Amino acid sequence: MTSYLTDRQQCVRHAGSSSTTTILTCGVPQGSVLGPILFLLYTADLLTIIAKHGLQGHLYADDSQVYGFCRPNSTDVQHLRSVSTSCISDIADWMKCNRLQLNSSKSEFIWCSSSRRLKYLDCNPFVIGADAVQPKNEVRDLGLVLDRDLTMTSHITGLVRTSFAILRQLRSVSRSLTQDATRHLVQSLILSRIDYCNVAFAGLPQRSIIRLQAVINAAARLILRVKKFDHISTLLRDELQWLRIGERIKFKLSILVYKCLNNSAPPYLADKIRPLSDDCNRSRLRSSKSSDVFVPRTKTKMGDRAFEVAGPRTWNSLPATIRETKTLPAFKKQLKLYLIGNPEY
């Protein structure tokens, strides 16, 4: 470790010439495995600042997300705006003291609400440093496009457009590819995109799910070399062993709940899952001895899409033999067999 961090030198080379070599007295090599860890330790105080204002935050590398919620009325909306502005101001001051810079020109904010509540939102910009950040109808969060009514329409539209563009390119060279090579390309370029953050699609209207399923069907037809209007559902299951889009969402939700119950998920997810066996008020009920988890009551369809509701509902619908699987690889295997419609179940 000492030889790795000490006696390091640096110079800049350009067009055949190089600068004077400089001895480095601090920092770690760029691309080092220590870099992300040290950066997280350096920025750990950000979560403390956010929590002090009663807000919540997520940090991923050098991207930070601050969010809060309130009731849909003018008074509470103004209070949330005031608290958020104060929090961002404190974050900017902390960054100045720690030789960091808040990139206000790339900062975005969005109000999330149902269409009936949009009239209560304050559409005035947030003032961050010298920049006025206007509210947006959609923002990109780690590759996931969120719109303000959380219909995921923008994300699905972009996903479908990109996927069909890739399929057109693959179709033009498909005669030069074997079926196995085509399948691997489709899985890496298309299915991986569809599966990314697909738990956000839970509870969406069927019209949105059909658009994503159309991409999977088109990809399957390309691999299996069948015609455009040939029936594909049976081939999708028997030949490719692919799950349909609804089953893929259930697969991801079930894995997340399994990790929450086995202490391998982040606390902000694990805290949302409560086994019925932990409820002392159910100690005399038969449900307390089952592997079911608690499903909170909701009043809106938006609430049904939350992980703490959609996850437990999906989990409770699984057979007990699958839920009681001891290891994660075995759980994934049994779960896929069940969702794909294996006769064993």
Short mmCIF file of C-alpha atoms in Angstrom, two decimals:
data_model
loop_
_atom_site.label_atom_id
_atom_site.label_comp_id
_atom_site.label_asym_id
_atom_site.label_seq_id
_atom_site.Cartn_x
_atom_site.Cartn_y
_atom_site.Cartn_z
CA MET A 1 0.00 0.00 0.00
CA THR A 2 2.86 2.39 0.81
CA SER A 3 4.56 1.85 -2.56
CA TYR A 4 1.20 2.34 -4.28
CA LEU A 5 0.51 5.76 -2.74
CA THR A 6 3.98 7.26 -2.36
CA ASP A 7 6.78 8.39 -4.71
CA ARG A 8 4.35 9.04 -7.56
CA GLN A 9 5.08 11.50 -10.37
CA GLN A 10 2.99 13.30 -12.93
CA CYS A 11 3.55 14.97 -16.29
CA VAL A 12 1.42 16.03 -19.26
CA ARG A 13 2.28 14.89 -22.78
CA HIS A 14 0.86 16.51 -25.90
CA ALA A 15 1.94 16.35 -29.57
CA GLY A 16 5.25 14.72 -28.80
CA SER A 17 6.24 17.15 -26.03
CA SER A 18 5.86 16.71 -22.28
CA SER A 19 5.76 19.03 -19.31
CA THR A 20 8.07 19.04 -16.34
CA THR A 21 7.64 16.04 -14.05
CA THR A 22 5.98 16.95 -10.74
CA ILE A 23 6.11 14.98 -7.50
CA LEU A 24 2.59 14.22 -6.14
CA THR A 25 2.25 14.67 -2.40
CA CYS A 26 -1.49 13.95 -2.04
CA GLY A 27 -4.39 12.13 -3.68
CA VAL A 28 -4.64 8.69 -5.23
CA PRO A 29 -4.08 7.59 -8.86
CA GLN A 30 -6.96 8.33 -11.20
CA GLY A 31 -9.10 5.23 -11.70
CA SER A 32 -7.92 3.76 -8.42
CA VAL A 33 -10.30 1.53 -6.45
CA LEU A 34 -9.61 3.80 -3.48
CA GLY A 35 -10.94 6.87 -5.30
CA PRO A 36 -14.70 6.18 -4.91
CA ILE A 37 -14.31 5.09 -1.28
CA LEU A 38 -12.34 8.18 -0.30
CA PHE A 39 -14.78 10.43 -2.18
CA LEU A 40 -17.75 8.90 -0.34
CA LEU A 41 -16.00 9.44 2.97
CA TYR A 42 -15.26 13.01 1.95
CA THR A 43 -18.89 13.77 1.05
CA ALA A 44 -20.58 11.78 3.84
CA ASP A 45 -21.53 15.02 5.64
CA LEU A 46 -23.95 15.89 2.83
CA LEU A 47 -26.54 13.43 4.14
CA THR A 48 -26.28 15.01 7.59
CA ILE A 49 -26.98 18.46 6.14
CA ILE A 50 -29.95 17.14 4.17
CA ALA A 51 -31.41 15.33 7.19
CA LYS A 52 -31.04 18.47 9.32
CA HIS A 53 -33.59 20.19 7.07
CA GLY A 54 -36.06 17.32 7.32
CA LEU A 55 -35.42 16.19 3.74
CA GLN A 56 -34.08 12.96 2.29
CA GLY A 57 -31.23 12.38 -0.11
CA HIS A 58 -29.50 9.84 -2.30
CA LEU A 59 -25.84 10.04 -3.29
CA TYR A 60 -24.34 8.19 -6.24
CA ALA A 61 -20.71 9.05 -7.02
CA ASP A 62 -20.70 12.81 -7.61
CA ASP A 63 -24.47 13.04 -8.27
CA SER A 64 -26.67 14.06 -5.35
CA GLN A 65 -30.45 13.99 -5.11
CA VAL A 66 -32.48 15.87 -2.51
CA TYR A 67 -36.21 15.30 -2.23
CA GLY A 68 -39.13 15.91 0.09
CA PHE A 69 -42.89 15.64 0.06
CA CYS A 70 -45.88 17.58 1.33
CA ARG A 71 -49.64 17.78 1.07
CA PRO A 72 -51.01 19.28 -2.16
CA ASN A 73 -51.93 22.75 -0.93
CA SER A 74 -50.35 26.14 -1.45
CA THR A 75 -49.12 26.58 2.14
CA ASP A 76 -47.29 23.25 2.36
CA VAL A 77 -45.85 23.65 -1.12
CA GLN A 78 -44.36 27.03 -0.22
CA HIS A 79 -42.92 25.58 2.99
CA LEU A 80 -41.28 22.71 1.11
CA ARG A 81 -39.80 25.18 -1.39
CA SER A 82 -38.40 27.30 1.44
CA VAL A 83 -36.86 24.30 3.21
CA SER A 84 -35.37 22.98 -0.03
CA THR A 85 -33.85 26.35 -0.90
CA SER A 86 -32.29 26.64 2.55
CA CYS A 87 -30.92 23.09 2.30
CA ILE A 88 -29.32 23.71 -1.10
CA SER A 89 -27.81 26.95 0.19
CA ASP A 90 -26.22 25.10 3.12
CA ILE A 91 -24.91 22.42 0.76
CA ALA A 92 -23.32 25.10 -1.44
CA ASP A 93 -21.64 26.67 1.62
CA TRP A 94 -20.36 23.28 2.77
CA MET A 95 -18.91 22.60 -0.66
CA LYS A 96 -17.07 25.91 -0.69
CA CYS A 97 -15.50 25.08 2.65
CA ASN A 98 -14.40 21.68 1.36
CA ARG A 99 -12.97 22.81 -1.99
CA LEU A 100 -15.90 21.46 -3.99
CA GLN A 101 -18.20 23.28 -6.39
CA LEU A 102 -21.95 22.97 -6.75
CA ASN A 103 -22.67 22.80 -10.47
CA SER A 104 -25.84 24.89 -10.49
CA SER A 105 -25.94 25.02 -14.29
CA LYS A 106 -26.55 21.26 -14.38
CA SER A 107 -28.93 21.18 -11.43
CA GLU A 108 -32.55 20.26 -12.13
CA PHE A 109 -35.72 20.09 -10.10
CA ILE A 110 -39.17 18.72 -10.68
CA TRP A 111 -42.51 18.75 -8.89
CA CYS A 112 -44.19 15.33 -8.89
CA SER A 113 -47.96 15.36 -8.59
CA SER A 114 -51.12 13.98 -10.14
CA SER A 115 -52.60 15.99 -12.98
CA ARG A 116 -55.45 17.20 -10.74
CA ARG A 117 -52.99 18.73 -8.25
CA LEU A 118 -50.78 20.61 -10.69
CA LYS A 119 -52.56 23.88 -10.00
CA TYR A 120 -51.15 23.91 -6.45
CA LEU A 121 -47.53 23.76 -7.62
CA ASP A 122 -45.26 26.78 -7.55
CA CYS A 123 -43.77 27.16 -11.03
CA ASN A 124 -41.29 29.89 -10.04
CA PRO A 125 -37.61 28.97 -10.46
CA PHE A 126 -35.25 27.88 -7.72
CA VAL A 127 -32.34 30.28 -7.23
CA ILE A 128 -29.13 28.26 -6.84
CA GLY A 129 -26.09 30.48 -6.62
CA ALA A 130 -26.16 32.81 -9.62
CA ASP A 131 -28.48 30.59 -11.66
CA ALA A 132 -32.27 30.38 -11.72
CA VAL A 133 -33.31 26.76 -12.25
CA GLN A 134 -36.68 26.43 -13.91
CA PRO A 135 -38.97 23.51 -13.00
CA LYS A 136 -39.03 20.77 -15.61
CA ASN A 137 -41.69 18.39 -16.80
CA GLU A 138 -39.17 15.54 -16.83
CA VAL A 139 -35.70 14.91 -15.45
CA ARG A 140 -33.12 12.15 -15.92
CA ASP A 141 -32.13 10.33 -12.75
CA LEU A 142 -29.28 7.85 -13.33
CA GLY A 143 -30.62 6.97 -16.77
CA LEU A 144 -34.27 6.82 -15.71
CA VAL A 145 -36.47 9.60 -17.13
CA LEU A 146 -39.03 10.73 -14.57
CA ASP A 147 -42.01 12.85 -15.58
CA ARG A 148 -43.90 14.92 -13.04
CA ASP A 149 -46.98 12.68 -12.93
CA LEU A 150 -44.79 9.53 -12.82
CA THR A 151 -46.51 7.87 -15.78
CA MET A 152 -43.06 6.92 -17.15
CA THR A 153 -44.36 7.85 -20.61
CA SER A 154 -41.23 9.75 -21.62
CA HIS A 155 -38.91 6.99 -20.45
CA ILE A 156 -40.89 4.25 -22.21
CA THR A 157 -41.12 6.30 -25.42
CA GLY A 158 -37.36 6.81 -25.50
CA LEU A 159 -36.74 3.17 -24.58
CA VAL A 160 -39.00 1.86 -27.34
CA ARG A 161 -37.52 4.26 -29.91
CA THR A 162 -33.94 3.30 -29.08
CA SER A 163 -34.71 -0.43 -28.99
CA PHE A 164 -36.38 -0.48 -32.39
CA ALA A 165 -33.49 1.54 -33.85
CA ILE A 166 -31.06 -1.12 -32.59
CA LEU A 167 -33.28 -3.87 -33.99
CA ARG A 168 -33.23 -2.23 -37.41
CA GLN A 169 -29.45 -2.17 -37.34
CA LEU A 170 -29.26 -5.80 -36.26
CA ARG A 171 -31.75 -6.82 -38.93
CA SER A 172 -29.54 -5.33 -41.63
CA VAL A 173 -26.66 -7.65 -40.64
CA SER A 174 -28.68 -10.60 -39.36
CA ARG A 175 -27.73 -12.80 -42.34
CA SER A 176 -24.10 -12.57 -41.25
CA LEU A 177 -24.87 -13.52 -37.66
CA THR A 178 -25.60 -16.89 -36.12
CA GLN A 179 -28.71 -17.29 -34.00
CA ASP A 180 -26.60 -17.50 -30.84
CA ALA A 181 -24.69 -14.29 -31.70
CA THR A 182 -27.95 -12.47 -32.48
CA ARG A 183 -29.40 -13.58 -29.16
CA HIS A 184 -26.39 -12.32 -27.21
CA LEU A 185 -26.53 -8.96 -28.99
CA VAL A 186 -30.23 -8.58 -28.28
CA GLN A 187 -29.77 -9.45 -24.62
CA SER A 188 -26.90 -6.99 -24.14
CA LEU A 189 -28.27 -4.11 -26.22
CA ILE A 190 -32.05 -4.35 -25.74
CA LEU A 191 -33.14 -6.59 -22.87
CA SER A 192 -30.62 -5.01 -20.53
CA ARG A 193 -32.21 -1.61 -21.25
CA ILE A 194 -35.72 -2.92 -20.65
CA ASP A 195 -34.72 -4.59 -17.37
CA TYR A 196 -32.93 -1.49 -16.05
CA CYS A 197 -35.06 0.02 -13.25
CA ASN A 198 -38.10 -1.88 -14.52
CA VAL A 199 -39.60 -1.94 -11.01
CA ALA A 200 -40.64 1.64 -11.79
CA PHE A 201 -43.09 0.13 -14.31
CA ALA A 202 -45.06 -1.69 -11.61
CA GLY A 203 -48.73 -0.75 -11.71
CA LEU A 204 -48.54 1.10 -15.03
CA PRO A 205 -51.54 0.94 -17.41
CA GLN A 206 -51.61 -1.98 -19.80
CA ARG A 207 -51.15 0.33 -22.80
CA SER A 208 -47.66 1.20 -21.54
CA ILE A 209 -46.76 -2.43 -20.85
CA ILE A 210 -47.88 -3.46 -24.35
CA ARG A 211 -45.39 -1.05 -25.93
CA LEU A 212 -42.51 -2.68 -24.08
CA GLN A 213 -43.78 -6.17 -24.86
CA ALA A 214 -43.84 -5.26 -28.55
CA VAL A 215 -40.08 -4.65 -28.38
CA ILE A 216 -39.48 -8.08 -26.81
CA ASN A 217 -41.69 -9.75 -29.41
CA ALA A 218 -39.85 -8.04 -32.27
CA ALA A 219 -36.50 -9.08 -30.80
CA ALA A 220 -37.68 -12.69 -30.48
CA ARG A 221 -38.86 -12.73 -34.11
CA LEU A 222 -35.45 -11.46 -35.22
CA ILE A 223 -33.61 -14.21 -33.32
CA LEU A 224 -35.93 -17.04 -34.34
CA ARG A 225 -36.22 -15.83 -37.96
CA VAL A 226 -40.03 -15.87 -37.99
CA LYS A 227 -42.39 -13.58 -39.88
CA LYS A 228 -43.74 -10.32 -38.53
CA PHE A 229 -47.25 -11.54 -37.79
CA ASP A 230 -46.42 -15.10 -36.65
CA HIS A 231 -47.55 -16.07 -33.16
CA ILE A 232 -44.59 -15.60 -30.82
CA SER A 233 -45.81 -16.19 -27.23
CA THR A 234 -45.19 -19.96 -27.24
CA LEU A 235 -41.78 -19.60 -28.89
CA LEU A 236 -40.88 -16.86 -26.41
CA ARG A 237 -41.47 -19.27 -23.55
CA ASP A 238 -40.33 -22.61 -25.00
CA GLU A 239 -37.47 -21.66 -27.31
CA LEU A 240 -35.93 -18.56 -25.71
CA GLN A 241 -37.03 -19.08 -22.10
CA TRP A 242 -37.79 -15.34 -21.86
CA LEU A 243 -40.19 -13.79 -19.41
CA ARG A 244 -42.83 -11.38 -20.64
CA ILE A 245 -42.54 -7.76 -19.48
CA GLY A 246 -45.07 -8.17 -16.66
CA GLU A 247 -43.25 -11.26 -15.42
CA ARG A 248 -39.91 -9.42 -15.62
CA ILE A 249 -41.28 -6.72 -13.32
CA LYS A 250 -42.51 -9.35 -10.84
CA PHE A 251 -39.14 -11.10 -11.05
CA LYS A 252 -37.25 -7.93 -10.11
CA LEU A 253 -39.71 -7.00 -7.33
CA SER A 254 -39.50 -10.48 -5.81
CA ILE A 255 -35.70 -10.43 -5.80
CA LEU A 256 -35.66 -7.05 -4.06
CA VAL A 257 -38.06 -8.30 -1.37
CA TYR A 258 -35.97 -11.44 -0.93
CA LYS A 259 -32.86 -9.31 -0.39
CA CYS A 260 -34.73 -7.10 2.08
CA LEU A 261 -35.78 -10.12 4.13
CA ASN A 262 -32.25 -11.55 4.09
CA ASN A 263 -30.38 -8.37 5.09
CA SER A 264 -28.73 -7.81 1.72
CA ALA A 265 -30.63 -4.70 0.60
CA PRO A 266 -30.05 -1.00 1.41
CA PRO A 267 -31.77 0.19 4.62
CA TYR A 268 -34.10 2.59 2.76
CA LEU A 269 -35.59 -0.47 1.02
CA ALA A 270 -35.30 -3.03 3.82
CA ASP A 271 -37.17 -0.74 6.24
CA LYS A 272 -40.22 -0.90 3.95
CA ILE A 273 -40.62 -4.69 4.22
CA ARG A 274 -42.10 -6.08 7.44
CA PRO A 275 -42.78 -9.82 7.90
CA LEU A 276 -46.13 -10.63 9.49
CA SER A 277 -44.30 -12.85 11.97
CA ASP A 278 -42.75 -9.73 13.51
CA ASP A 279 -46.15 -8.27 14.39
CA CYS A 280 -46.92 -9.08 18.02
CA ASN A 281 -50.62 -8.39 17.45
CA ARG A 282 -50.78 -11.38 15.09
CA SER A 283 -49.06 -13.83 17.40
CA ARG A 284 -52.24 -15.94 17.73
CA LEU A 285 -53.13 -15.87 14.03
CA ARG A 286 -52.10 -18.49 11.50
CA SER A 287 -50.67 -15.75 9.27
CA SER A 288 -47.95 -15.07 11.86
CA LYS A 289 -46.39 -18.44 11.02
CA SER A 290 -46.36 -17.84 7.28
CA SER A 291 -43.69 -16.13 5.19
CA ASP A 292 -46.08 -13.34 4.14
CA VAL A 293 -45.12 -9.69 4.55
CA PHE A 294 -47.28 -6.74 5.52
CA VAL A 295 -49.05 -4.86 2.71
CA PRO A 296 -49.90 -1.23 3.64
CA ARG A 297 -53.29 0.15 2.73
CA THR A 298 -53.44 2.82 0.04
CA LYS A 299 -56.06 5.24 -1.20
CA THR A 300 -54.75 5.94 -4.69
CA LYS A 301 -53.41 4.01 -7.68
CA MET A 302 -50.16 5.94 -7.31
CA GLY A 303 -49.78 4.47 -3.83
CA ASP A 304 -50.23 0.96 -5.21
CA ARG A 305 -47.13 1.48 -7.36
CA ALA A 306 -44.85 2.20 -4.40
CA PHE A 307 -42.26 -0.49 -3.63
CA GLU A 308 -43.58 -1.00 -0.09
CA VAL A 309 -46.95 -1.99 -1.62
CA ALA A 310 -46.13 -3.55 -5.00
CA GLY A 311 -43.24 -5.57 -3.56
CA PRO A 312 -45.17 -7.25 -0.72
CA ARG A 313 -48.16 -7.97 -2.96
CA THR A 314 -45.92 -9.70 -5.48
CA TRP A 315 -44.09 -11.59 -2.73
CA ASN A 316 -47.29 -12.83 -1.05
CA SER A 317 -48.55 -14.17 -4.38
CA LEU A 318 -45.58 -16.57 -4.68
CA PRO A 319 -45.81 -20.18 -3.47
CA ALA A 320 -44.37 -20.80 -0.02
CA THR A 321 -41.84 -23.29 -1.39
CA ILE A 322 -40.22 -20.55 -3.47
CA ARG A 323 -40.25 -17.91 -0.73
CA GLU A 324 -38.52 -20.30 1.69
CA THR A 325 -35.58 -20.98 -0.66
CA LYS A 326 -32.32 -20.62 1.25
CA THR A 327 -29.96 -19.09 -1.32
CA LEU A 328 -30.44 -16.27 -3.81
CA PRO A 329 -29.27 -18.23 -6.93
CA ALA A 330 -31.70 -21.05 -6.10
CA PHE A 331 -34.46 -18.51 -5.46
CA LYS A 332 -33.89 -16.89 -8.87
CA LYS A 333 -33.99 -20.25 -10.61
CA GLN A 334 -37.19 -21.40 -8.91
CA LEU A 335 -38.82 -18.01 -9.41
CA LYS A 336 -38.13 -17.96 -13.14
CA LEU A 337 -39.50 -21.49 -13.55
CA TYR A 338 -42.65 -20.42 -11.75
CA LEU A 339 -43.16 -17.19 -13.69
CA ILE A 340 -42.44 -18.77 -17.04
CA GLY A 341 -45.19 -21.33 -16.43
CA ASN A 342 -43.21 -24.52 -15.81
CA PRO A 343 -45.56 -27.52 -15.39
CA GLU A 344 -43.82 -28.32 -12.09
CA TYR A 345 -45.83 -25.48 -10.55
#
